[in-house]
Amino acid sequence: MRKYIEKYPIIMIVIGVIGISLSSIFVKLSSAPSSVTAAYRLSWTVILMLPVVFGKKNVRQELIQINKKEMILSFISGLFLAIHFVLWFESLQFTTVASSTTIVCTEVIWVSFGFCLFLKGHLAKKAVGAISVTFVGSILIAYADSTVGSMQLYGDVLALLAAIAVAVYVLIGGVVRKQVSTTVYTFIVYVSCAIILLVVCMFQGYGLLAYGWSAVIVGVLLAVFSTILGHSIFSWCLKYFSPSFVSASKLCEPVVAALLAIFIFNEMPTILQILGSILIVGGVFYYSRLEQGS
């Protein structure tokens, strides 16, 4: 099975898309503040990873032997992931699932810029065209419900800032993953992210036990489906695909999330949202073909 997945890593991209698409749904169902929900998510993720990290000798040794530079970069990556979670979860309190997830997925634009500016990467004209198409699709979906009011705009701005934050996280991951395994890298990132979020909750005066079992359950669901079967998988995929392609693949998230929101929250998409979804899927598919040289 492992050899089959490594031969066809695109399978993991699909699983990752489904995992992250459930994230906005779970967050909408939570009654706890954004920072508390995020803290639960990362804390449960760390707990679930402990048997894997400390149960395997080679993983323990790699964790102990990791150099200072990679440790620092992983910690910085965790910081930006924490910023992303807080901003994005908060945006979902003010705007729709479709708008929030779509705007967050414009991270591909910021990753591409960062990849070219800081990592000396290069994007072919066709790749830029494919990314532009997905960006236009994202704009159409966001515009479809941007006329609701100022609070909707506030939610959209938070989602945009969350997109920039997660783009930094992806770019750093692309650098560290060249030398560090997925398990060790994600564990360090999630531990640092969880600590940061717990500190944020403390300064905000939020008690983790003040929001009932629903907050705990949502945290578990987010940890299992959205982090381990979502972000961790995308970190694994950075070994086989460029940071730009991994981020472009995530643009499928608003499509899947919007479909789920129809049945769960009765958030019916408009014609513009449907058109935007078609552009996103088409752009991502074309970009994936270019990335794989097909």
mmCIF file of C-alpha atoms in Angstrom:
data_model
loop_
_atom_site.group_PDB
_atom_site.id
_atom_site.type_symbol
_atom_site.label_atom_id
_atom_site.label_comp_id
_atom_site.label_asym_id
_atom_site.label_seq_id
_atom_site.Cartn_x
_atom_site.Cartn_y
_atom_site.Cartn_z
ATOM 1 C CA MET A 1 0.000 0.000 0.000
ATOM 2 C CA ARG A 2 2.776 2.430 0.925
ATOM 3 C CA LYS A 3 4.648 1.759 -2.323
ATOM 4 C CA TYR A 4 1.433 2.280 -4.281
ATOM 5 C CA ILE A 5 0.813 5.638 -2.584
ATOM 6 C CA GLU A 6 4.411 6.756 -3.158
ATOM 7 C CA LYS A 7 4.008 5.798 -6.824
ATOM 8 C CA TYR A 8 0.749 7.759 -7.076
ATOM 9 C CA PRO A 9 1.075 10.559 -4.467
ATOM 10 C CA ILE A 10 -1.862 12.391 -6.057
ATOM 11 C CA ILE A 11 -4.064 10.014 -4.013
ATOM 12 C CA MET A 12 -2.844 11.705 -0.853
ATOM 13 C CA ILE A 13 -3.652 15.102 -2.339
ATOM 14 C CA VAL A 14 -7.280 13.990 -2.732
ATOM 15 C CA ILE A 15 -7.460 12.707 0.859
ATOM 16 C CA GLY A 16 -5.907 15.953 2.076
ATOM 17 C CA VAL A 17 -8.487 18.047 0.223
ATOM 18 C CA ILE A 18 -11.364 16.113 1.822
ATOM 19 C CA GLY A 19 -9.765 16.461 5.253
ATOM 20 C CA ILE A 20 -9.290 20.228 5.105
ATOM 21 C CA SER A 21 -12.729 20.714 3.542
ATOM 22 C CA LEU A 22 -14.316 19.348 6.718
ATOM 23 C CA SER A 23 -12.447 21.905 8.824
ATOM 24 C CA SER A 24 -14.765 24.869 8.186
ATOM 25 C CA ILE A 25 -17.808 22.675 8.837
ATOM 26 C CA PHE A 26 -16.502 21.560 12.228
ATOM 27 C CA VAL A 27 -15.535 25.121 13.194
ATOM 28 C CA LYS A 28 -19.028 26.385 12.325
ATOM 29 C CA LEU A 29 -20.466 23.742 14.641
ATOM 30 C CA SER A 30 -18.283 24.843 17.582
ATOM 31 C CA SER A 31 -19.674 27.224 20.216
ATOM 32 C CA ALA A 32 -16.221 28.053 21.642
ATOM 33 C CA PRO A 33 -14.115 31.120 20.738
ATOM 34 C CA SER A 34 -11.808 30.755 17.737
ATOM 35 C CA SER A 35 -8.585 30.536 19.757
ATOM 36 C CA VAL A 36 -10.077 27.858 22.046
ATOM 37 C CA THR A 37 -11.249 25.757 19.094
ATOM 38 C CA ALA A 38 -7.808 26.071 17.497
ATOM 39 C CA ALA A 39 -6.056 25.189 20.784
ATOM 40 C CA TYR A 40 -8.176 22.056 21.161
ATOM 41 C CA ARG A 41 -7.450 21.074 17.567
ATOM 42 C CA LEU A 42 -3.678 21.295 17.909
ATOM 43 C CA SER A 43 -3.558 19.858 21.435
ATOM 44 C CA TRP A 44 -5.471 16.755 20.364
ATOM 45 C CA THR A 45 -3.279 16.479 17.280
ATOM 46 C CA VAL A 46 -0.130 16.424 19.421
ATOM 47 C CA ILE A 47 -1.643 13.837 21.772
ATOM 48 C CA LEU A 48 -2.616 11.586 18.856
ATOM 49 C CA MET A 49 0.879 11.835 17.399
ATOM 50 C CA LEU A 50 2.737 10.930 20.606
ATOM 51 C CA PRO A 51 2.563 7.108 20.141
ATOM 52 C CA VAL A 52 3.909 7.432 16.596
ATOM 53 C CA VAL A 53 6.701 9.847 17.461
ATOM 54 C CA PHE A 54 7.947 8.146 20.611
ATOM 55 C CA GLY A 55 6.958 4.609 19.673
ATOM 56 C CA LYS A 56 9.435 4.375 16.814
ATOM 57 C CA LYS A 57 13.152 4.403 17.517
ATOM 58 C CA ASN A 58 14.150 6.001 14.204
ATOM 59 C CA VAL A 59 11.659 8.848 14.709
ATOM 60 C CA ARG A 60 12.908 9.468 18.270
ATOM 61 C CA GLN A 61 16.495 9.556 17.067
ATOM 62 C CA GLU A 62 15.686 11.972 14.249
ATOM 63 C CA LEU A 63 13.817 14.227 16.665
ATOM 64 C CA ILE A 64 16.785 14.289 19.051
ATOM 65 C CA GLN A 65 19.338 14.843 16.291
ATOM 66 C CA ILE A 66 17.519 17.619 14.423
ATOM 67 C CA ASN A 67 19.780 20.636 14.030
ATOM 68 C CA LYS A 68 19.153 24.092 15.478
ATOM 69 C CA LYS A 69 18.300 25.757 12.159
ATOM 70 C CA GLU A 70 15.621 23.201 11.269
ATOM 71 C CA MET A 71 14.203 23.386 14.802
ATOM 72 C CA ILE A 72 13.924 27.177 14.634
ATOM 73 C CA LEU A 73 12.346 27.105 11.179
ATOM 74 C CA SER A 74 9.835 24.493 12.349
ATOM 75 C CA PHE A 75 8.936 26.638 15.353
ATOM 76 C CA ILE A 76 8.426 29.692 13.121
ATOM 77 C CA SER A 77 6.271 27.539 10.860
ATOM 78 C CA GLY A 78 4.158 26.601 13.899
ATOM 79 C CA LEU A 79 3.798 30.276 14.804
ATOM 80 C CA PHE A 80 2.374 31.160 11.397
ATOM 81 C CA LEU A 81 0.127 28.098 11.478
ATOM 82 C CA ALA A 82 -1.281 29.317 14.812
ATOM 83 C CA ILE A 83 -1.888 32.779 13.343
ATOM 84 C CA HIS A 84 -3.621 31.159 10.391
ATOM 85 C CA PHE A 85 -5.964 29.086 12.548
ATOM 86 C CA VAL A 86 -7.027 31.958 14.802
ATOM 87 C CA LEU A 87 -7.667 34.348 11.905
ATOM 88 C CA TRP A 88 -9.471 31.799 9.764
ATOM 89 C CA PHE A 89 -11.653 30.390 12.538
ATOM 90 C CA GLU A 90 -12.619 33.947 13.463
ATOM 91 C CA SER A 91 -13.497 34.771 9.856
ATOM 92 C CA LEU A 92 -16.020 31.928 9.816
ATOM 93 C CA GLN A 93 -17.963 33.762 12.521
ATOM 94 C CA PHE A 94 -18.627 36.661 10.133
ATOM 95 C CA THR A 95 -18.793 35.229 6.629
ATOM 96 C CA THR A 96 -20.016 32.108 4.831
ATOM 97 C CA VAL A 97 -18.139 28.838 4.470
ATOM 98 C CA ALA A 98 -17.828 29.418 0.716
ATOM 99 C CA SER A 99 -16.371 32.922 1.018
ATOM 100 C CA SER A 100 -14.009 32.149 3.895
ATOM 101 C CA THR A 101 -12.587 28.925 2.486
ATOM 102 C CA THR A 102 -12.237 30.428 -0.970
ATOM 103 C CA ILE A 103 -10.359 33.501 0.202
ATOM 104 C CA VAL A 104 -8.099 31.382 2.420
ATOM 105 C CA CYS A 105 -7.290 29.240 -0.588
ATOM 106 C CA THR A 106 -5.820 32.230 -2.410
ATOM 107 C CA GLU A 107 -2.718 31.224 -0.479
ATOM 108 C CA VAL A 108 -1.522 29.762 -3.783
ATOM 109 C CA ILE A 109 -0.955 33.312 -5.002
ATOM 110 C CA TRP A 110 1.095 34.234 -1.945
ATOM 111 C CA VAL A 111 3.017 30.943 -2.028
ATOM 112 C CA SER A 112 3.857 31.466 -5.690
ATOM 113 C CA PHE A 113 5.096 34.992 -5.019
ATOM 114 C CA GLY A 114 7.129 33.810 -2.037
ATOM 115 C CA PHE A 115 8.467 30.821 -3.980
ATOM 116 C CA CYS A 116 9.778 33.135 -6.702
ATOM 117 C CA LEU A 117 10.985 35.984 -4.482
ATOM 118 C CA PHE A 118 12.592 34.118 -1.583
ATOM 119 C CA LEU A 119 13.310 30.586 -2.830
ATOM 120 C CA LYS A 120 14.481 31.572 -6.328
ATOM 121 C CA GLY A 121 11.733 29.509 -7.896
ATOM 122 C CA HIS A 122 10.293 29.939 -11.377
ATOM 123 C CA LEU A 123 6.779 29.628 -12.731
ATOM 124 C CA ALA A 124 6.135 29.071 -16.421
ATOM 125 C CA LYS A 125 3.661 31.341 -18.208
ATOM 126 C CA LYS A 126 1.137 28.501 -18.467
ATOM 127 C CA ALA A 127 1.408 27.891 -14.712
ATOM 128 C CA VAL A 128 0.815 31.585 -14.030
ATOM 129 C CA GLY A 129 -2.224 31.405 -16.308
ATOM 130 C CA ALA A 130 -3.610 28.391 -14.437
ATOM 131 C CA ILE A 131 -3.129 30.109 -11.077
ATOM 132 C CA SER A 132 -4.782 33.246 -12.459
ATOM 133 C CA VAL A 133 -7.834 31.235 -13.489
ATOM 134 C CA THR A 134 -8.182 29.743 -10.011
ATOM 135 C CA PHE A 135 -7.775 33.199 -8.506
ATOM 136 C CA VAL A 136 -10.556 34.609 -10.710
ATOM 137 C CA GLY A 137 -12.779 31.723 -9.629
ATOM 138 C CA SER A 138 -12.019 32.521 -5.999
ATOM 139 C CA ILE A 139 -12.892 36.181 -6.525
ATOM 140 C CA LEU A 140 -16.218 35.279 -8.129
ATOM 141 C CA ILE A 141 -17.237 33.103 -5.191
ATOM 142 C CA ALA A 142 -16.204 35.722 -2.647
ATOM 143 C CA TYR A 143 -17.988 38.514 -4.548
ATOM 144 C CA ALA A 144 -21.202 36.499 -4.692
ATOM 145 C CA ASP A 145 -21.897 37.136 -1.006
ATOM 146 C CA SER A 146 -19.748 40.216 -0.374
ATOM 147 C CA THR A 147 -22.757 42.551 -0.465
ATOM 148 C CA VAL A 148 -24.190 41.304 2.823
ATOM 149 C CA GLY A 149 -22.555 44.045 4.927
ATOM 150 C CA SER A 150 -19.449 45.434 6.637
ATOM 151 C CA MET A 151 -19.092 42.445 8.963
ATOM 152 C CA GLN A 152 -18.982 40.178 5.928
ATOM 153 C CA LEU A 153 -16.114 42.307 4.609
ATOM 154 C CA TYR A 154 -14.390 42.051 8.007
ATOM 155 C CA GLY A 155 -14.619 38.267 7.798
ATOM 156 C CA ASP A 156 -13.196 38.349 4.273
ATOM 157 C CA VAL A 157 -10.221 40.452 5.426
ATOM 158 C CA LEU A 158 -9.501 38.010 8.254
ATOM 159 C CA ALA A 159 -9.604 35.153 5.761
ATOM 160 C CA LEU A 160 -7.158 36.996 3.491
ATOM 161 C CA LEU A 161 -4.706 37.515 6.354
ATOM 162 C CA ALA A 162 -5.112 33.828 7.245
ATOM 163 C CA ALA A 163 -4.197 32.948 3.652
ATOM 164 C CA ILE A 164 -0.969 34.948 3.857
ATOM 165 C CA ALA A 165 -0.079 33.312 7.180
ATOM 166 C CA VAL A 166 -0.590 29.778 5.900
ATOM 167 C CA ALA A 167 1.421 30.600 2.765
ATOM 168 C CA VAL A 168 4.436 31.339 4.994
ATOM 169 C CA TYR A 169 3.820 28.020 6.767
ATOM 170 C CA VAL A 170 3.801 26.148 3.440
ATOM 171 C CA LEU A 171 6.953 27.852 2.164
ATOM 172 C CA ILE A 172 8.893 27.055 5.332
ATOM 173 C CA GLY A 173 7.644 23.481 5.165
ATOM 174 C CA GLY A 174 8.974 23.178 1.631
ATOM 175 C CA VAL A 175 12.454 24.083 2.903
ATOM 176 C CA VAL A 176 12.509 21.978 6.085
ATOM 177 C CA ARG A 177 10.947 18.871 4.522
ATOM 178 C CA LYS A 178 13.953 18.461 2.234
ATOM 179 C CA GLN A 179 15.976 17.369 5.274
ATOM 180 C CA VAL A 180 13.383 16.346 7.868
ATOM 181 C CA SER A 181 10.763 13.592 7.733
ATOM 182 C CA THR A 182 7.057 14.441 7.687
ATOM 183 C CA THR A 183 6.466 12.977 11.163
ATOM 184 C CA VAL A 184 9.244 14.897 12.901
ATOM 185 C CA TYR A 185 8.543 18.153 11.080
ATOM 186 C CA THR A 186 4.797 18.129 11.695
ATOM 187 C CA PHE A 187 5.246 17.096 15.333
ATOM 188 C CA ILE A 188 7.541 20.034 16.079
ATOM 189 C CA VAL A 189 5.253 22.402 14.191
ATOM 190 C CA TYR A 190 2.107 21.175 15.952
ATOM 191 C CA VAL A 191 3.710 21.252 19.410
ATOM 192 C CA SER A 192 4.883 24.845 18.936
ATOM 193 C CA CYS A 193 1.522 25.796 17.425
ATOM 194 C CA ALA A 194 -0.401 24.231 20.330
ATOM 195 C CA ILE A 195 1.751 25.995 22.926
ATOM 196 C CA ILE A 196 1.287 29.342 21.209
ATOM 197 C CA LEU A 197 -2.492 28.875 21.006
ATOM 198 C CA LEU A 198 -2.730 27.861 24.668
ATOM 199 C CA VAL A 199 -0.790 30.986 25.637
ATOM 200 C CA VAL A 200 -3.148 33.091 23.497
ATOM 201 C CA CYS A 201 -6.174 31.563 25.268
ATOM 202 C CA MET A 202 -4.582 32.310 28.637
ATOM 203 C CA PHE A 203 -4.013 35.977 27.787
ATOM 204 C CA GLN A 204 -7.552 36.269 26.410
ATOM 205 C CA GLY A 205 -8.931 34.852 29.658
ATOM 206 C CA TYR A 206 -10.592 31.842 28.041
ATOM 207 C CA GLY A 207 -10.910 28.615 30.018
ATOM 208 C CA LEU A 208 -10.670 25.474 27.903
ATOM 209 C CA LEU A 209 -13.204 23.651 30.101
ATOM 210 C CA ALA A 210 -15.809 26.417 29.988
ATOM 211 C CA TYR A 211 -17.448 25.432 26.715
ATOM 212 C CA GLY A 212 -18.693 21.907 27.334
ATOM 213 C CA TRP A 213 -18.108 18.638 25.568
ATOM 214 C CA SER A 214 -19.030 20.030 22.146
ATOM 215 C CA ALA A 215 -15.798 22.054 22.051
ATOM 216 C CA VAL A 216 -13.795 18.963 23.019
ATOM 217 C CA ILE A 217 -15.465 16.789 20.371
ATOM 218 C CA VAL A 218 -15.006 19.415 17.669
ATOM 219 C CA GLY A 219 -11.334 19.610 18.624
ATOM 220 C CA VAL A 220 -10.953 15.841 18.212
ATOM 221 C CA LEU A 221 -12.710 15.881 14.832
ATOM 222 C CA LEU A 222 -10.528 18.740 13.628
ATOM 223 C CA ALA A 223 -7.390 16.963 14.847
ATOM 224 C CA VAL A 224 -8.191 13.665 13.135
ATOM 225 C CA PHE A 225 -9.785 14.753 9.866
ATOM 226 C CA SER A 226 -8.467 18.235 9.198
ATOM 227 C CA THR A 227 -4.963 18.184 10.707
ATOM 228 C CA ILE A 228 -3.692 14.594 10.503
ATOM 229 C CA LEU A 229 -5.644 13.697 7.336
ATOM 230 C CA GLY A 230 -5.320 17.250 6.022
ATOM 231 C CA HIS A 231 -2.320 19.426 6.857
ATOM 232 C CA SER A 232 -0.026 16.508 7.715
ATOM 233 C CA ILE A 233 -0.744 14.871 4.382
ATOM 234 C CA PHE A 234 0.014 18.088 2.533
ATOM 235 C CA SER A 235 3.308 18.341 4.411
ATOM 236 C CA TRP A 236 4.074 14.795 3.244
ATOM 237 C CA CYS A 237 3.196 15.792 -0.320
ATOM 238 C CA LEU A 238 5.798 18.586 -0.265
ATOM 239 C CA LYS A 239 8.372 15.838 -0.788
ATOM 240 C CA TYR A 240 6.803 14.942 -4.144
ATOM 241 C CA PHE A 241 5.287 18.223 -5.346
ATOM 242 C CA SER A 242 6.324 21.889 -5.313
ATOM 243 C CA PRO A 243 4.868 24.239 -2.658
ATOM 244 C CA SER A 244 2.899 26.022 -5.404
ATOM 245 C CA PHE A 245 1.187 22.818 -6.544
ATOM 246 C CA VAL A 246 0.342 21.719 -3.002
ATOM 247 C CA SER A 247 -1.287 25.087 -2.349
ATOM 248 C CA ALA A 248 -3.065 25.054 -5.721
ATOM 249 C CA SER A 249 -4.577 21.677 -4.846
ATOM 250 C CA LYS A 250 -6.112 23.182 -1.733
ATOM 251 C CA LEU A 251 -8.203 25.421 -3.985
ATOM 252 C CA CYS A 252 -10.563 22.456 -4.313
ATOM 253 C CA GLU A 253 -11.451 22.996 -0.644
ATOM 254 C CA PRO A 254 -14.089 25.734 -1.134
ATOM 255 C CA VAL A 255 -15.902 23.588 -3.679
ATOM 256 C CA VAL A 256 -16.164 20.584 -1.361
ATOM 257 C CA ALA A 257 -16.835 22.735 1.705
ATOM 258 C CA ALA A 258 -19.571 24.700 -0.092
ATOM 259 C CA LEU A 259 -21.304 21.457 -1.092
ATOM 260 C CA LEU A 260 -21.227 20.245 2.510
ATOM 261 C CA ALA A 261 -22.536 23.615 3.720
ATOM 262 C CA ILE A 262 -25.583 23.265 1.461
ATOM 263 C CA PHE A 263 -26.796 20.204 3.361
ATOM 264 C CA ILE A 264 -25.602 21.169 6.853
ATOM 265 C CA PHE A 265 -26.165 24.947 7.030
ATOM 266 C CA ASN A 266 -28.495 25.449 4.059
ATOM 267 C CA GLU A 267 -25.993 27.857 2.467
ATOM 268 C CA MET A 268 -27.189 27.655 -1.119
ATOM 269 C CA PRO A 269 -24.606 28.740 -3.719
ATOM 270 C CA THR A 270 -25.366 31.428 -6.277
ATOM 271 C CA ILE A 271 -24.663 31.293 -10.007
ATOM 272 C CA LEU A 272 -21.422 33.213 -9.458
ATOM 273 C CA GLN A 273 -20.310 30.741 -6.792
ATOM 274 C CA ILE A 274 -20.990 27.818 -9.108
ATOM 275 C CA LEU A 275 -19.110 29.512 -11.956
ATOM 276 C CA GLY A 276 -16.227 30.282 -9.617
ATOM 277 C CA SER A 277 -16.117 26.653 -8.480
ATOM 278 C CA ILE A 278 -15.873 25.461 -12.079
ATOM 279 C CA LEU A 279 -12.980 27.852 -12.737
ATOM 280 C CA ILE A 280 -11.181 26.700 -9.592
ATOM 281 C CA VAL A 281 -11.448 22.993 -10.352
ATOM 282 C CA GLY A 282 -10.454 23.574 -13.980
ATOM 283 C CA GLY A 283 -7.488 25.735 -13.014
ATOM 284 C CA VAL A 284 -6.216 23.288 -10.405
ATOM 285 C CA PHE A 285 -6.563 20.338 -12.787
ATOM 286 C CA TYR A 286 -4.638 22.148 -15.523
ATOM 287 C CA TYR A 287 -1.975 23.265 -13.070
ATOM 288 C CA SER A 288 -1.542 19.690 -11.815
ATOM 289 C CA ARG A 289 -1.035 18.489 -15.391
ATOM 290 C CA LEU A 290 1.641 21.122 -15.933
ATOM 291 C CA GLU A 291 3.361 20.283 -12.629
ATOM 292 C CA GLN A 292 3.563 16.590 -13.513
ATOM 293 C CA GLY A 293 4.735 17.308 -17.051
ATOM 294 C CA SER A 294 1.762 15.516 -18.632
#
